[in-house]
Short mmCIF file of C-alpha atoms in Angstrom, two decimals:
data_model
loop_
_atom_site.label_atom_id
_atom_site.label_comp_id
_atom_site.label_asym_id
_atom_site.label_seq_id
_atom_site.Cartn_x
_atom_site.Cartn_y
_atom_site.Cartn_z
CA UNK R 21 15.52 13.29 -29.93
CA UNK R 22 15.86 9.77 -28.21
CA UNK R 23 13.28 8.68 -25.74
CA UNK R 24 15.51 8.80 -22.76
CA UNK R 25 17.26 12.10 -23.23
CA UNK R 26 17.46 14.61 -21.09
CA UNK R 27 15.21 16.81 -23.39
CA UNK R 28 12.49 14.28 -23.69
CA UNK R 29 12.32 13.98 -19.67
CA UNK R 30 12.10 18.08 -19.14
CA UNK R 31 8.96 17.77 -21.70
CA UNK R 32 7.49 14.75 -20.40
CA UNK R 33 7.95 16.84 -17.52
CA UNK R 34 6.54 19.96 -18.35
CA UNK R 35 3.48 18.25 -20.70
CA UNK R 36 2.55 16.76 -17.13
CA UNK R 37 2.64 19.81 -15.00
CA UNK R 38 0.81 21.91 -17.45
CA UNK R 39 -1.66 18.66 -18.14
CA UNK R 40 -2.09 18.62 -14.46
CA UNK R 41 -3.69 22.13 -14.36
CA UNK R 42 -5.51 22.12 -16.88
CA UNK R 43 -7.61 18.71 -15.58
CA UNK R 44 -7.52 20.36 -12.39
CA UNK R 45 -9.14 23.86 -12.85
CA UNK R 46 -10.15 23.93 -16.82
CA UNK R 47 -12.46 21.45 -17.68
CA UNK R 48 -16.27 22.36 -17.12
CA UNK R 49 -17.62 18.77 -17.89
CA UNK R 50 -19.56 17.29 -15.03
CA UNK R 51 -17.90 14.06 -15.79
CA UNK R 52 -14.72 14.43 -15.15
CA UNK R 53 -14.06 14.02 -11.44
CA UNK R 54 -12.56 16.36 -9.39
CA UNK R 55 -10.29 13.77 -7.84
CA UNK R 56 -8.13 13.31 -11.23
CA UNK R 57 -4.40 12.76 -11.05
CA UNK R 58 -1.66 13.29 -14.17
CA UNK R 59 0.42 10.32 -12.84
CA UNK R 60 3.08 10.54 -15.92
CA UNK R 61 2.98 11.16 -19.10
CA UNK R 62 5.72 9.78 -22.52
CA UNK R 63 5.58 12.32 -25.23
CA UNK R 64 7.10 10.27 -28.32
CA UNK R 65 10.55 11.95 -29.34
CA UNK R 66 8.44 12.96 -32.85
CA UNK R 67 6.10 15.04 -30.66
CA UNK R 68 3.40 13.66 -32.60
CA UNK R 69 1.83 11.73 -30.01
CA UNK R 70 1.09 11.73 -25.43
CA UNK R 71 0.33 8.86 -23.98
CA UNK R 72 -1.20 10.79 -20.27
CA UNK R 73 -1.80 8.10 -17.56
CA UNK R 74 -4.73 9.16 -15.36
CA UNK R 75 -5.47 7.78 -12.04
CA UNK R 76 -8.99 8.31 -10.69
CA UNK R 77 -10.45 8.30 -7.22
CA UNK R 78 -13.84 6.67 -6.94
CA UNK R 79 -16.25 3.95 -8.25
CA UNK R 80 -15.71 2.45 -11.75
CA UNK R 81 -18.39 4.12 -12.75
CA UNK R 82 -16.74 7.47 -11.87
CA UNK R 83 -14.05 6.26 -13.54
CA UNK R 84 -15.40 5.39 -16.79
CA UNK R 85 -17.34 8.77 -16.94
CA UNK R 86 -14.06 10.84 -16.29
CA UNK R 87 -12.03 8.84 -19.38
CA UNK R 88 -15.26 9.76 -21.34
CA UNK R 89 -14.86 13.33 -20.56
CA UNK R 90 -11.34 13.80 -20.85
CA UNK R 91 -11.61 11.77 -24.40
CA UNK R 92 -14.49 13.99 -25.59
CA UNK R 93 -12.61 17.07 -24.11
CA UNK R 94 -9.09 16.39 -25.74
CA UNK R 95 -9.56 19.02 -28.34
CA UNK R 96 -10.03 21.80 -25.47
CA UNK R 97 -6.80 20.07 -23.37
CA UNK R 98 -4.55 20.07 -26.83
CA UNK R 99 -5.55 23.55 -27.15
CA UNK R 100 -4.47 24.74 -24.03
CA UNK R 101 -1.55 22.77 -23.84
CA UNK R 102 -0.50 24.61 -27.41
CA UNK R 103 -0.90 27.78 -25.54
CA UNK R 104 1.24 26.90 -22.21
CA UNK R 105 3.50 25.16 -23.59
CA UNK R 106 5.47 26.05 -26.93
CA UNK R 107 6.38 22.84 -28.69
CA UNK R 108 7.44 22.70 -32.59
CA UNK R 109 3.88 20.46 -32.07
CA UNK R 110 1.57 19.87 -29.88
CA UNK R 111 0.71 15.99 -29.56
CA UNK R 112 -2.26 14.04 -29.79
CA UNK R 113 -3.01 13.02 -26.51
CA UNK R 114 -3.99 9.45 -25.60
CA UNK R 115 -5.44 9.06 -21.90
CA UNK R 116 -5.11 5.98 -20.21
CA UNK R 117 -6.37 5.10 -17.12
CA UNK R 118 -3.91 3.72 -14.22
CA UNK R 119 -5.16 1.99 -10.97
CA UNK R 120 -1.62 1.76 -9.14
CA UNK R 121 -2.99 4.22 -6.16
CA UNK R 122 -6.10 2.73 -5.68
CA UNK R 123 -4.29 -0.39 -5.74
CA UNK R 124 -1.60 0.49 -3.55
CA UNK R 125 -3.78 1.62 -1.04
CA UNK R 126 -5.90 -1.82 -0.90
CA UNK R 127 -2.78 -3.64 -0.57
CA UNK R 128 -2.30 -1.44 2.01
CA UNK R 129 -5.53 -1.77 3.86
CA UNK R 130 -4.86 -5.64 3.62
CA UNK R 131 -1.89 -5.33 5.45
CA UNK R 132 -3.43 -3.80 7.83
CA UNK R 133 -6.02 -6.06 8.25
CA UNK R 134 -3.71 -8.71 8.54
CA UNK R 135 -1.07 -7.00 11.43
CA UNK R 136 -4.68 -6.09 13.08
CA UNK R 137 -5.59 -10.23 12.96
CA UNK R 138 -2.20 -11.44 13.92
CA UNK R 139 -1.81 -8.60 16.91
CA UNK R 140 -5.16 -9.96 18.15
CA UNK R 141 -4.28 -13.55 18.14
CA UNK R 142 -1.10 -13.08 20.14
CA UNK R 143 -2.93 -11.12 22.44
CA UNK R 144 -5.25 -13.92 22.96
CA UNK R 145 -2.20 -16.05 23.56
CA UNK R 146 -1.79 -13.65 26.46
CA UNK R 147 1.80 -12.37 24.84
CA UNK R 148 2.29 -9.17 25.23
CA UNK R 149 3.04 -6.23 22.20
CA UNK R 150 4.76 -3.41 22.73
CA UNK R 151 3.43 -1.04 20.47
CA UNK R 152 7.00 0.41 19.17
CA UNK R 153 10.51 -0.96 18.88
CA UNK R 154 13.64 0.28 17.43
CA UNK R 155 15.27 -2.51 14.73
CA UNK R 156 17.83 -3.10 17.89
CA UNK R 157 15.52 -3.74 20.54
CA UNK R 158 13.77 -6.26 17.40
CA UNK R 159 16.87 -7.55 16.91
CA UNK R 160 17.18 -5.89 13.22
CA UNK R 161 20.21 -6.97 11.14
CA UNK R 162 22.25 -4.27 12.92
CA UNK R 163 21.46 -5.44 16.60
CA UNK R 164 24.50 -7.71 16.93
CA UNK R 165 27.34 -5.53 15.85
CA UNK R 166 25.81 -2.45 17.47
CA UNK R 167 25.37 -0.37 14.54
CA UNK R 168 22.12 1.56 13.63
#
């Protein structure tokens, strides 16, 4: 099986879903946090191994304590994933943690910051804002030829 095929993408897939419930509503250890997220996950076309990337919400100390539990409970998550989901075998499973939403959403409080700064200072210029525009009324690419 290539790593691309068709195959390997309904597994990935299916490996995430079922990985996804399992984090969510079967692991008793008071480290992992409640507000854990399967982002993706790359079963190797051997099925011998799962890299799961795991995006945390919270502190890094939060964060650190989850990967702890989630290593120390991937015996447990292995087994259940054997029982959910019938591979030839079930793969080791490698967790690795991924800060893309937490970083996405301070680039996105940034921005905000920044529209927030540059809205005050042309207020203090005395311009006026409207608060909404269409792209035509902006003068958007499509304002000339009258297209939307």
């Amino acid at each position: 099986m290539r790593k691309n095929s068709v195959k390997n993408r309904k597994i990935n897939d299916e490996v995430r879903r079922v990985l996804a419930q399992i984090i969510s509503g079967g692991i008793k250890d008071p480290r992992v946090s409640s507000m854990t997220s399967v982002l993706a996950v790359e079963v190797a076309p051997d099925l011998k191994t799962c890299k799961v990337w795991i995006s945390v919400y919270g502190d890094e100390e939060k964060k650190k304590d989850t990967m702890e539990g989630l290593k120390s409970a991937s015996g447990f998550i292995r087994g259940e994933l054997a029982h959910r989901v019938n591979l030839r075998n079930t793969p080791q499973l490698q967790f690795l943690l991924d800060d893309s939403i937490a970083y996405g959403v301070e680039m996105s409080r940034r921005i905000d910051e920044v529209r927030a700064a540059d809205r005050q200072a042309e207020e203090a210029r005395g311009e006026e804002i409207p608060s909404s525009q269409s792209s035509e009324e902006n003068g958007g690419p499509d304002a000339d030829t009258g297209r939307a």
